[in-house]
XYZ file of C-alpha atoms in Angstrom:
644
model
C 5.434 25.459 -16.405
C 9.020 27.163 -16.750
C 9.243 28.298 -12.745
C 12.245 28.955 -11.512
C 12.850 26.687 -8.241
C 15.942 28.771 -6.932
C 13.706 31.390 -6.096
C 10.722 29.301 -4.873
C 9.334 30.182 -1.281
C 7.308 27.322 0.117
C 3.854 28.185 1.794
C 5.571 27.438 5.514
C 8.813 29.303 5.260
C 12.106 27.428 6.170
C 12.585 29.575 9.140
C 8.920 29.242 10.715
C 8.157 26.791 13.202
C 5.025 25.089 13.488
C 3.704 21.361 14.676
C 4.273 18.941 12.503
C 5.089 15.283 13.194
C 2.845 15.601 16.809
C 1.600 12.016 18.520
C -1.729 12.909 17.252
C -0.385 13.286 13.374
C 1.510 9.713 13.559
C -1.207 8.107 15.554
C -4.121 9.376 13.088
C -1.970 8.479 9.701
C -1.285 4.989 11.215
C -4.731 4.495 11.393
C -5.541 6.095 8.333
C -2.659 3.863 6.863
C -4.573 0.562 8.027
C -7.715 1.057 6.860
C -6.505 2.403 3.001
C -4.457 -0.725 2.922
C -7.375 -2.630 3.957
C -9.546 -0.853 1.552
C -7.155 -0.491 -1.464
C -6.481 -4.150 -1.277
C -10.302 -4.960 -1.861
C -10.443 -2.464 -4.899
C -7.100 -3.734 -6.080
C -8.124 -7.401 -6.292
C -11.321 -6.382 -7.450
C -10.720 -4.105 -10.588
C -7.301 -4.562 -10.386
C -6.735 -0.822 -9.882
C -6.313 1.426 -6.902
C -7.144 4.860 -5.687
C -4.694 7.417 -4.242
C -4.643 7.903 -0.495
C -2.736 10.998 0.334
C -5.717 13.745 -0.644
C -8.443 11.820 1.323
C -6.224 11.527 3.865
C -4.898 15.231 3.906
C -9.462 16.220 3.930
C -10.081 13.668 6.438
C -7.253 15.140 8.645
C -7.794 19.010 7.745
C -11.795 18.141 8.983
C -10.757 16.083 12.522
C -7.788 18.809 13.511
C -9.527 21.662 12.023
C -13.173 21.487 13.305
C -13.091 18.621 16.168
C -9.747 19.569 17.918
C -9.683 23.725 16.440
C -6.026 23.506 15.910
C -4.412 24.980 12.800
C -0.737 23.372 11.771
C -0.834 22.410 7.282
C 2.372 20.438 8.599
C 0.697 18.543 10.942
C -2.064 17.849 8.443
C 0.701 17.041 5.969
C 2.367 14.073 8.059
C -1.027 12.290 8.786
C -1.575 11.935 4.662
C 2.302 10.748 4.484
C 2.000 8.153 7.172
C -1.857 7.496 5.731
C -0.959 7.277 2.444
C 1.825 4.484 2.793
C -0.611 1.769 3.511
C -2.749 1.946 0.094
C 0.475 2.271 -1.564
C 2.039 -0.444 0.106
C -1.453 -2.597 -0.302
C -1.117 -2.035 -4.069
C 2.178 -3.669 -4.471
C 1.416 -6.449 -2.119
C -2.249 -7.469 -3.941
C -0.169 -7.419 -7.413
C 1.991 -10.610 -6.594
C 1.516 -12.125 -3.063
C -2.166 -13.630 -4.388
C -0.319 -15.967 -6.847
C 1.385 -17.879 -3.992
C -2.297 -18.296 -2.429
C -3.670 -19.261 -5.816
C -0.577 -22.334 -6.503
C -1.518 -23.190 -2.638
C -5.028 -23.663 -3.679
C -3.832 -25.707 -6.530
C -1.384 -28.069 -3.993
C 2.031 -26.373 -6.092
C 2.874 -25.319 -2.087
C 1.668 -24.271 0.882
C 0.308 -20.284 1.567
C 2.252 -17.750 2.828
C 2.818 -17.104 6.663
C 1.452 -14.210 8.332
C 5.066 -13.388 9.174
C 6.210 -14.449 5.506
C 3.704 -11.377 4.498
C 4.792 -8.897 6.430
C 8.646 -8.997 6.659
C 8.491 -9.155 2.370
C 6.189 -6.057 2.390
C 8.505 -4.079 4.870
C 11.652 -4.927 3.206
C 10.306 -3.752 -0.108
C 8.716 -0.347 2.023
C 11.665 0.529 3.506
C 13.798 0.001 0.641
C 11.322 1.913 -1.541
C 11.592 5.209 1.058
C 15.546 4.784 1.268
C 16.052 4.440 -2.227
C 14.046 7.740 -2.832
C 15.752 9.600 -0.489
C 18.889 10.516 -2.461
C 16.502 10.742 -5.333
C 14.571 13.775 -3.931
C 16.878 16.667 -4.951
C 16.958 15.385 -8.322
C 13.461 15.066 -9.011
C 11.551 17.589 -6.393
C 13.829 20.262 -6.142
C 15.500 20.723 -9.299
C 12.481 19.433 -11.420
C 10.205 21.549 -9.759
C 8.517 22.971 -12.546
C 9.087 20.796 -15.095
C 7.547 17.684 -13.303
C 3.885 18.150 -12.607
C 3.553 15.535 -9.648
C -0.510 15.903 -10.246
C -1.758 14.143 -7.048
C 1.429 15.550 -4.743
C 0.266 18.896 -6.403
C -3.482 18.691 -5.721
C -2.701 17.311 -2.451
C -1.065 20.982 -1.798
C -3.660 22.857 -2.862
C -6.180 20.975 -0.889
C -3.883 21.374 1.929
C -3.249 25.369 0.969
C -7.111 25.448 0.135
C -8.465 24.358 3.980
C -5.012 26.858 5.488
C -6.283 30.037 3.472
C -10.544 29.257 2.944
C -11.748 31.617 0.920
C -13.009 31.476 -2.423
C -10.236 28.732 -2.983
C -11.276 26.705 -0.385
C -15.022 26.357 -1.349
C -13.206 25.089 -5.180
C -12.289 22.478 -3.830
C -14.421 21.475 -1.594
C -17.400 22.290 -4.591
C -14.910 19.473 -6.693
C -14.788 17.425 -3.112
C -19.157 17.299 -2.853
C -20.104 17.127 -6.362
C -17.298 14.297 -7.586
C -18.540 12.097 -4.480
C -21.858 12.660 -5.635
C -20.736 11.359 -8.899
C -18.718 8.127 -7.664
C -21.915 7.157 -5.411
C -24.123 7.509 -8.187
C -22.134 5.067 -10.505
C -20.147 2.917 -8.312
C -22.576 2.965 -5.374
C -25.821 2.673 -6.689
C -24.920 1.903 -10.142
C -27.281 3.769 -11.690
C -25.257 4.210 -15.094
C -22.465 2.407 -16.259
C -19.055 3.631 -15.540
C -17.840 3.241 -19.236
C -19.058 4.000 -22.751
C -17.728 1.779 -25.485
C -18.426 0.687 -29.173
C -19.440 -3.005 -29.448
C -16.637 -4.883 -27.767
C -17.555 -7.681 -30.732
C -16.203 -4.882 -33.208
C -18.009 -3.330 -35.857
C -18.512 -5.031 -39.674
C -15.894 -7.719 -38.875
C -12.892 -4.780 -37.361
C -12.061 -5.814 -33.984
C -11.315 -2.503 -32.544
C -12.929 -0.997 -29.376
C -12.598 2.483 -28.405
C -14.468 4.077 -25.427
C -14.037 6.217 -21.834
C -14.443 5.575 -18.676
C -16.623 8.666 -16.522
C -14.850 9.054 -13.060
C -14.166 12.938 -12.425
C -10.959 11.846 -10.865
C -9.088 10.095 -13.757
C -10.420 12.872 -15.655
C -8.860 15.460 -13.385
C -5.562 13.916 -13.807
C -6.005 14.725 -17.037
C -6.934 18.344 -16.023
C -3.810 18.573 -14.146
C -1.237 17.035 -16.127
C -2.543 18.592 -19.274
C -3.047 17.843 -22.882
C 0.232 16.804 -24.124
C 1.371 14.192 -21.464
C -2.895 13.265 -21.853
C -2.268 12.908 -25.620
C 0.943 10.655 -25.179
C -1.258 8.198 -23.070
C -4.265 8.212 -25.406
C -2.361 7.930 -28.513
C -0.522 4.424 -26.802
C -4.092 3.274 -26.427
C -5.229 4.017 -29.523
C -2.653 1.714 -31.046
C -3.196 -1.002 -29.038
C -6.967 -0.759 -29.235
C -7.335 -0.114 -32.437
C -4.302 -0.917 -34.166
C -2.631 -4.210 -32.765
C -5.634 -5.492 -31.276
C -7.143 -5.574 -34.964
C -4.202 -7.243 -36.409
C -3.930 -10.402 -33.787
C -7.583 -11.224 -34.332
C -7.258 -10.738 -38.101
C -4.004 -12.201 -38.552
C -3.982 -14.732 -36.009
C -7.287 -15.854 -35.756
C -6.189 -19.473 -36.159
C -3.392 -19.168 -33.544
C -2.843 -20.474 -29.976
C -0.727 -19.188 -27.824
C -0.226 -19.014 -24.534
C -1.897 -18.162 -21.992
C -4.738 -18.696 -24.288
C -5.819 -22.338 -24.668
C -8.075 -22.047 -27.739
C -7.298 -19.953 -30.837
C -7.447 -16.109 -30.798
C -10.589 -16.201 -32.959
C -11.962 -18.552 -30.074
C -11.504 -15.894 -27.365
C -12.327 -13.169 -29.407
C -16.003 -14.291 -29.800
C -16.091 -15.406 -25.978
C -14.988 -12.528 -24.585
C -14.463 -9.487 -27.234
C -11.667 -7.134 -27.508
C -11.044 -7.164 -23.680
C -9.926 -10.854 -24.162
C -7.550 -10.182 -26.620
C -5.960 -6.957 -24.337
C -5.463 -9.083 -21.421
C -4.188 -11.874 -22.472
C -1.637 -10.833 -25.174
C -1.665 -6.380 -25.590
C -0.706 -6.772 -22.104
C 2.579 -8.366 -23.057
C 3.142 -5.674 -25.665
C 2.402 -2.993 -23.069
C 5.102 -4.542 -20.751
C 7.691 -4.557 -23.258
C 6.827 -0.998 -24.124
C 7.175 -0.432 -20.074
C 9.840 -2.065 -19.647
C 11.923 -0.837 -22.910
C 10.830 2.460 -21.521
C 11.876 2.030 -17.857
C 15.268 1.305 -19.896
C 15.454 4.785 -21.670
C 14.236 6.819 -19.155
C 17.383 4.895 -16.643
C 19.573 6.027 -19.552
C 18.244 9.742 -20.242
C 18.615 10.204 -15.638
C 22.085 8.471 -15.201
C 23.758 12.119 -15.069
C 21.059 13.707 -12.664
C 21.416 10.265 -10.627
C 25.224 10.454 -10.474
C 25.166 14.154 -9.823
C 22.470 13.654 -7.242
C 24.644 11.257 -5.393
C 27.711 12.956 -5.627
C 25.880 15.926 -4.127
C 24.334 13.808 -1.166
C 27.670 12.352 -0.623
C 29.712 15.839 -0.443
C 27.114 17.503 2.139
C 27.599 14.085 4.024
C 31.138 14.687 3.815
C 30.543 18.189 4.885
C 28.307 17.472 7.974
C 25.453 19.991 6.511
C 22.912 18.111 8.409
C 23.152 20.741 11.191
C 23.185 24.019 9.174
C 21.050 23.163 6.669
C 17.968 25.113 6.317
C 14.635 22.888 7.750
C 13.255 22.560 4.133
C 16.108 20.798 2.934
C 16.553 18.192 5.475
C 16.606 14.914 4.356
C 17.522 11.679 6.282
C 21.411 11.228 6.435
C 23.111 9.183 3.764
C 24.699 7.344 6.462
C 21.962 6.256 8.137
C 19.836 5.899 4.165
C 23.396 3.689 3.272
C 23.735 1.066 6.348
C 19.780 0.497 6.440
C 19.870 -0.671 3.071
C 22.662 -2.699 3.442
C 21.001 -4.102 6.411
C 17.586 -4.539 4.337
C 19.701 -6.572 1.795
C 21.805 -8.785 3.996
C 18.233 -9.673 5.617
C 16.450 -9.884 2.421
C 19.827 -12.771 1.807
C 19.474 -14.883 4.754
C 15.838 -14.873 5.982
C 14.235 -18.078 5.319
C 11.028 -16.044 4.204
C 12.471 -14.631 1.494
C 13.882 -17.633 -0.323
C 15.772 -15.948 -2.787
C 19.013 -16.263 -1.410
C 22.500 -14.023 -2.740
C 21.463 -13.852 -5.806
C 17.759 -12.593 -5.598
C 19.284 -10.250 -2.923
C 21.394 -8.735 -5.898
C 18.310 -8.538 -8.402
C 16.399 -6.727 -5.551
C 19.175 -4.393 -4.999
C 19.432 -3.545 -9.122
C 15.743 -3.848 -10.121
C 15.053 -2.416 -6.693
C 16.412 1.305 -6.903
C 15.957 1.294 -11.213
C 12.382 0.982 -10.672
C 12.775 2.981 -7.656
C 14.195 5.724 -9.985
C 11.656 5.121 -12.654
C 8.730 4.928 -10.738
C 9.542 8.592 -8.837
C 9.768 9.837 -12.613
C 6.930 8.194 -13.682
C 4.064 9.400 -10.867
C 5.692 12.747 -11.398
C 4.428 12.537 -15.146
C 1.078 11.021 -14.684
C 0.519 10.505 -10.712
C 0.501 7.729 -8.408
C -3.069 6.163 -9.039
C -1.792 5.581 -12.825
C 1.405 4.691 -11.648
C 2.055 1.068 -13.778
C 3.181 -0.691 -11.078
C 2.019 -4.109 -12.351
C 4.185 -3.148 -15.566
C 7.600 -3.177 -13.735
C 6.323 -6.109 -12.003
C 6.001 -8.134 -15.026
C 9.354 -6.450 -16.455
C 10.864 -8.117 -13.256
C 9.482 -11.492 -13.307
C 10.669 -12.015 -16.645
C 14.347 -11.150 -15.870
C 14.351 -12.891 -12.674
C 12.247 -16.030 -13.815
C 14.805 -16.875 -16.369
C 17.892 -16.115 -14.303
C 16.269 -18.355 -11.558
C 15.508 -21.262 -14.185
C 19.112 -20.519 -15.764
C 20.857 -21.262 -12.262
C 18.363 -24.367 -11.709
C 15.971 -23.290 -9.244
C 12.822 -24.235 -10.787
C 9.911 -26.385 -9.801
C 7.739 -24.703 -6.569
C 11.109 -23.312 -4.974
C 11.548 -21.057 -8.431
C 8.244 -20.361 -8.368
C 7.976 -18.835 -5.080
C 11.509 -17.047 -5.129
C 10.351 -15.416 -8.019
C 7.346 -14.129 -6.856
C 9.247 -12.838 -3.743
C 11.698 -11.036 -5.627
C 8.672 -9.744 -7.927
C 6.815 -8.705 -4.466
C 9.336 -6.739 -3.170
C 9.883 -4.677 -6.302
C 6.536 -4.233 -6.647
C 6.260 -2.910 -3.006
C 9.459 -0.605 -3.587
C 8.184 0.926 -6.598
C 4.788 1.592 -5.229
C 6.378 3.082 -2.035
C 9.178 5.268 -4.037
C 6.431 6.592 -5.868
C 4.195 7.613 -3.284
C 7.003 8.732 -1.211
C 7.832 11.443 -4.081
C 3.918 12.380 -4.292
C 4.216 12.782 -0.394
C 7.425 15.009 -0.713
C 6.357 17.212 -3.256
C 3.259 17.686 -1.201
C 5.707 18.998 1.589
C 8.091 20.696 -0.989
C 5.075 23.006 -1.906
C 3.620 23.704 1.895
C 6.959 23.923 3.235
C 7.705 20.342 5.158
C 10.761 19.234 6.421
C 11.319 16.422 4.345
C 13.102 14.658 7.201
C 10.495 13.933 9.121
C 7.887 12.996 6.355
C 10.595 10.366 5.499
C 10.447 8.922 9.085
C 6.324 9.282 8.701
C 6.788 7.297 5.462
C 9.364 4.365 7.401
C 6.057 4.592 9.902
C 3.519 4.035 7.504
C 5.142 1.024 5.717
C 5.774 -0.921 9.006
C 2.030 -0.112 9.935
C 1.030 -0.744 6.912
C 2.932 -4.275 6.834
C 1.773 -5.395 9.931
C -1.664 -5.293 8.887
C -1.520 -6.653 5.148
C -1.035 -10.165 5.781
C -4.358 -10.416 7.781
C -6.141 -8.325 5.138
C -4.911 -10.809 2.588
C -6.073 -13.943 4.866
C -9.243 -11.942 5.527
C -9.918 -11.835 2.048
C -9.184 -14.761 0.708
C -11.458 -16.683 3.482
C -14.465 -14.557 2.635
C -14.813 -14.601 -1.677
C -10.693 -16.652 -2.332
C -8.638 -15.167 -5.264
C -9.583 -15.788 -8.681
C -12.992 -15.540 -8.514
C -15.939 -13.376 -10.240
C -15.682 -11.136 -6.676
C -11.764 -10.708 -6.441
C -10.839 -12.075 -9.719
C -7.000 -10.622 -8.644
C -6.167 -9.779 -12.518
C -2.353 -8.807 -12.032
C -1.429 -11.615 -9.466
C -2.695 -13.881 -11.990
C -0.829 -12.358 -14.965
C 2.334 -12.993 -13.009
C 1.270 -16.273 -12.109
C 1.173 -17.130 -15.872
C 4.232 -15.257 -16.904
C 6.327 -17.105 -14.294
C 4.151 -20.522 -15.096
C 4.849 -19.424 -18.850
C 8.798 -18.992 -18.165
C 8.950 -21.986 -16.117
C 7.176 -24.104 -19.120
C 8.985 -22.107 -21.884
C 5.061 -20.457 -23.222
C 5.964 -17.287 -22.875
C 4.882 -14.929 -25.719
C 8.500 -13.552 -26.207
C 7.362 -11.991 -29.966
C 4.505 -9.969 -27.845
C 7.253 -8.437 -25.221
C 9.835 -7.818 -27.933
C 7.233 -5.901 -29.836
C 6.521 -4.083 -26.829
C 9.858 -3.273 -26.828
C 10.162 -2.379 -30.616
C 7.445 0.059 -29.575
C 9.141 1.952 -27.231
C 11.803 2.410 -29.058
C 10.672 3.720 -32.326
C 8.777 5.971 -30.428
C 11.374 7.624 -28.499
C 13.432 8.352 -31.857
C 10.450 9.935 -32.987
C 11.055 12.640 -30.128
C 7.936 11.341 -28.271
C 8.321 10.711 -24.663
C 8.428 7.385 -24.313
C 7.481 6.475 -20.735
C 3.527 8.277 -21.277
C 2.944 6.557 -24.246
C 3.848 2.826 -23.266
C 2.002 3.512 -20.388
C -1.246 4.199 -22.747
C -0.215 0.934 -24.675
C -0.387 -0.741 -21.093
C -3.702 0.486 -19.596
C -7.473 0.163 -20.890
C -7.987 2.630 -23.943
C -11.503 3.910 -21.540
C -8.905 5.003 -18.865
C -6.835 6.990 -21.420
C -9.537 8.556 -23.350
C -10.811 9.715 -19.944
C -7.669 11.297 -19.037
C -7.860 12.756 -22.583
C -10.859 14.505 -22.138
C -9.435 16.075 -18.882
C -6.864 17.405 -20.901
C -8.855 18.898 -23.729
C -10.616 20.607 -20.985
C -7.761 22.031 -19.766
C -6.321 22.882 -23.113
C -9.614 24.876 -23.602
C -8.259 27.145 -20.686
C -5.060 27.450 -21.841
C -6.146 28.838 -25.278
C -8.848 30.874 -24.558
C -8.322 34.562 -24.401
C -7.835 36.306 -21.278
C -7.581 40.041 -20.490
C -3.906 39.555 -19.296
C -1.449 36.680 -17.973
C -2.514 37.153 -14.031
C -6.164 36.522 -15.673
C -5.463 32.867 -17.202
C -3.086 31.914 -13.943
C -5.807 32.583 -11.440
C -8.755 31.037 -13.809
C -6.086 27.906 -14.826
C -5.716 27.581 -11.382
C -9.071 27.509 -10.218
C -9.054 24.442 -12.536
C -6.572 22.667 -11.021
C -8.561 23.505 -7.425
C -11.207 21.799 -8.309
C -9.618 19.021 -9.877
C -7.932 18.633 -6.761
C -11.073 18.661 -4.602
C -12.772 16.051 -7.277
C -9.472 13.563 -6.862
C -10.427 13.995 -3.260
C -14.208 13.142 -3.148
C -13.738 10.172 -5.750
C -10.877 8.657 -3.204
C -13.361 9.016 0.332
C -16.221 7.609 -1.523
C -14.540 4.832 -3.324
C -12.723 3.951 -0.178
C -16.092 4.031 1.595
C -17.449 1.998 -0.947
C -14.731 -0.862 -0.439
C -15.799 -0.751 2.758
C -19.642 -1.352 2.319
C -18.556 -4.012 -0.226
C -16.502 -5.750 2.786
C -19.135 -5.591 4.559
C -22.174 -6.625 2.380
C -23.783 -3.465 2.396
C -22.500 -2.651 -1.469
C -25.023 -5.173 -3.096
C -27.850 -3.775 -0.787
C -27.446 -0.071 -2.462
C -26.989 -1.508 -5.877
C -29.732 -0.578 -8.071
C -28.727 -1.886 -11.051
C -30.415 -5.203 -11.195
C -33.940 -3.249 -10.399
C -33.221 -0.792 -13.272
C -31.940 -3.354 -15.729
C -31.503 -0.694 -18.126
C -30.594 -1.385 -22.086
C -27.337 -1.059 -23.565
C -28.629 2.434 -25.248
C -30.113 3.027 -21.951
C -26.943 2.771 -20.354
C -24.842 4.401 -22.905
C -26.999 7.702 -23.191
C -27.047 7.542 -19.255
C -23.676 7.330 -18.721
C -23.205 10.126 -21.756
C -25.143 12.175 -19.550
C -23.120 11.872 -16.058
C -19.983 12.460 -17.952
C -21.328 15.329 -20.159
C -22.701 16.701 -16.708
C -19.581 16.740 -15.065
C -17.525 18.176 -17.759
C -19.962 21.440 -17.343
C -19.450 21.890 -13.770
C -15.728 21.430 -14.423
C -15.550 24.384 -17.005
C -18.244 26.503 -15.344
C -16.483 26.392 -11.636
C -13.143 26.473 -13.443
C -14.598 29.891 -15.397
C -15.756 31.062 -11.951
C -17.946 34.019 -11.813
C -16.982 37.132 -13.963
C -18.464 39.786 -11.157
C -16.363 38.407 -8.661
C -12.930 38.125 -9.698
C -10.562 36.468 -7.687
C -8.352 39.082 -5.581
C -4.623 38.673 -5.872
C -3.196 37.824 -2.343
């Protein structure tokens, strides 16, 4: 995309008036807020992975205003999936970290969190995740508009733009909406087919590589909408850990421990295949990679940062806030400037965050670098794939060793880490959904103002309710176990356990690091392709796929330039509407699973089908889907779209 942003009109111009941030919009995305938290945080612990809550939120919304209360405001629409959308972000951050301090509780290291422990670390790390983005918005929204694809802020537009206009564009999306919720019922619901396809996970002929895909249409989409070179980046990061350094450990090491593993590599390999090997050590690698990465990309933005400051700073200066135009309106860097200093000097002295001066200045400097990074990052590859576990891990290790440096060790270390790692992990899950949220609003024509304040809204919501959810949760299955087997929150247990003993795998991070680096002097972007070294190779290839698909498009020969917009774009429509059915049904899933319905619906155990069984079934679904993505991205040749 090479669009011009100084001449970009939004969908609501800055001069038109329309409700937007009404009682019924805050009230409905506070709700919506709780229960994607509540959700998420199921998922999260689950599979370790959560789903995106702004485009469910934006259909659910679009469906109660437009057809139960027959009102017609995209604004208003637009605040409910900011203030909605907060709480799985906010969820996903929380479930990453805070489950270690429940897990050394179970194991007598200290007691469990408070209630109000919970919540006033989650809305620290909220705020400070919307306030740090907030000078960060002209730099990456306005002035990268074009450049940075936002996918799920972007589909969240047109889904928004699709249920405004109806039409032919409408029923895209909503065809992507029906049939990818078909999809995601059939696999994750009633588990009719697996949702991967891999090679033997034992290797093949002694090689101890694994390469598959996952079939959900919405990774896929992302894919769709990001496109085949960002895709490629992220595949080719998985292909080397999958089937280049996961190789080498088992052949090289075979005889080794090392922590966390407590029997030799070749051990774990035959207990628990390639997937062993990738969480316990690739991981590492992939977090070195991240964090080398976050590094760079800090580096590369320092000018665009400064100049972004200086600019908020002169307008300040100025007093613009009264004649600027209603599109441009951001929160005031006075008021962004004294709550964070009053975020910090709390985050200091409360006894619930035990971190003291000094973790107060980590937060502060990891805080609004990861911050940064993370509004980069989602704007590359979107907010579901958005690594937050990564910069987690990069910030545990920094603050672990400062912490045992300065002598806080033992349970008191332990727990100020994983505060400081909580709160990090809550701002960069929050900065990065607050960017997805703004572009949203850049592209329908929001004042960014008061999605801010609908963000602020969502993360104290949000933070009220997560500390219950955790309790809830932990009561019914406990953390660590084959139901919520919490992967990340016990990663960072062991990396802090690990730091605190002196285990830690330093070689595997380093290499990580090594990574990174020889990759960006190589030209390659660095951040998409250590984020492929950090995530399952089956998530990667997925997104792959997605791309090809979309590079299909782009290459194919159309009758003029107007032509391969509208039918690229029809692509993207649907894609948008398939993000959106996967995130209602997997959120309604999470539900039924909290509720014991999920094992009633699951047919799996009745079909017991074969490995082939499964495979070819599975090939099917995926096969399937890809068709209906090219045939309703083709659209109908008698019927061309009509230029508005």
């Amino acid at each position: 995309m090479n669009e011009n942003n100084s001449g970009f009109k939004p969908y609501i111009p800055a001069e038109k008036i329309v409700p937007e941030m009404t009682v019924f919009s805050v009230v409905m995305g506070a709700v919506l807020a709780v229960v994607f938290g509540a959700a998420n945080a199921y998922l999260g612990l689950r599979v370790g992975m959560t789903v995106s809550a702004s485009i469910p939120a934006a259909v659910i919304s679009m469906g109660i205003i437009r057809m139960v209360l027959h009102r017609d405001s995209i604004l208003e629409n637009n605040i409910v999936q900011t203030v909605g959308s907060a709480g799985e972000s906010l969820a996903a951050g929380a479930i990453f970290t805070l489950p270690a301090m429940f897990l050394w509780a179970k194991e007598g290291v200290m007691g469990k969190p408070g209630l109000i422990e919970i919540m006033i670390i989650c809305m620290i790390g909220g705020l400070l995740g919307v306030f740090f983005m907030v000078p960060l918005r002209n730099a990456l929204i306005v002035k990268e508009h074009g450049v940075l694809p936002y996918p799920e802020g972007t589909a969240c537009a047109e889904v928004l733009l699709a249920g405004e206009k109806g039409g032919s564009a409408a029923s895209t999306v909503f065809a992507g909406l029906g049939i990818a919720s078909g999809f995601k019922f059939l696999i994750d619901g009633l588990k009719l087919v697996p949702s991967e396809m891999n090679t033997p996970s034992k290797g093949i002929g002694g090689y101890a590589g694994q390469i598959g895909t996952q079939i959900y249409p919405a990774v896929f989409s992302v894919g769709y909408i990001c496109g085949p070179k960002i895709s490629s980046y992220m595949f080719c990061g998985g292909v080397i850990s999958w089937l280049f350094i996961i190789p080498l450990i088992v052949l090289f090491g075979g005889k080794t421990v090392m922590y966390p593993g407590t029997t030799t590599i070749a051990k774990m390999f035959a207990a628990g295949g390639v997937s062993q090997i990738w969480s316990s050590y690739v991981r590492y690698i992939g977090a070195g990679a991240l964090a080398a990465g976050g590094v760079i990309s800090l580096i590369k933005a320092l000018p665009m940062i400064v100049t972004t400051f200086r600019d908020s700073m002169k307008d300040l200066a100025q007093g613009q806030g009264s004649s600027m135009l209603r599109t441009n309106q951001n929160l005031s860097m006075k008021t962004v400037i004294t709550w964070i200093i009053i975020l910090i000097v709390l985050t200091a002295v409360l006894p619930q965050i035990p971190v003291g001066i000094g973790g107060a200045v980590l937060i502060v400097v990891f805080g609004f670098f990861f911050a940064a990074v993370s509004s980069r990052m989602v704007g590359i590859v979107g907010s579901s794939n958005n690594p937050v576990s990564g910069m987690a891990i990069a910030t545990l290790l920094f603050s672990t060793i400062i912490l045992k440096a300065t002598g806080t060790t033992g349970a008191a270390g332990m727990k100020a880490a994983i505060a400081i790692g909580t709160v990090i992990c809550v701002i960069a899950a929050i900065a990065g959904d607050t960017s997805q949220d703004l572009k949203t609003g850049y592209l329908v024509g929001a004042t960014p103002k008061k999605q801010q304040i609908g963000e602020i809204i969502g993360v104290i919501v949000s933070a009220i309710a997560i500390g219950g959810v955790l309790y809830l949760l932990n009561a019914a299955w406990g953390f660590g176990t084959k139901e919520l087997a919490a992967p990340q929150a016990v990663l960072m247990k062991m990396i802090i356990e690990g730091v605190m003993g002196g285990q830690l795998p330093w070689g595997l991070v380093i290499s990580g690091a090594a990574f990174a680096v020889v990759v960006e002097i190589l030209g390659i972007p660095v951040l998409p392709f250590a984020i492929g070294m950090y995530l399952p190779v089956q998530l990667n290839a997925c997104i792959m796929v997605g791309g090809l698909v979309r590079l299909f498009f782009d290459r194919r020969k159309y009758k003029d330039e107007a032509d391969k917009k509208t039918t690229v774009n029809r692509g993207i429509l649907y894609c948008s509407g398939m993000i959106a059915g996967e995130g209602i049904v997997g959120i309604l899933l999470a539900v039924f699973a909290v509720l014991g319905v999920a094992d009633k619906i699951d047919l799996s155990g009745v079909l017991n089908l074969s490995p082939a069984a499964g495979f070819a079934g599975s090939l099917i679904f995926f096969a399937v889907m890809i068709a209906l993505t090219v045939m309703f991205t083709k659209g109908k040749k008698e019927a061309p779209e009509k230029a508005e």
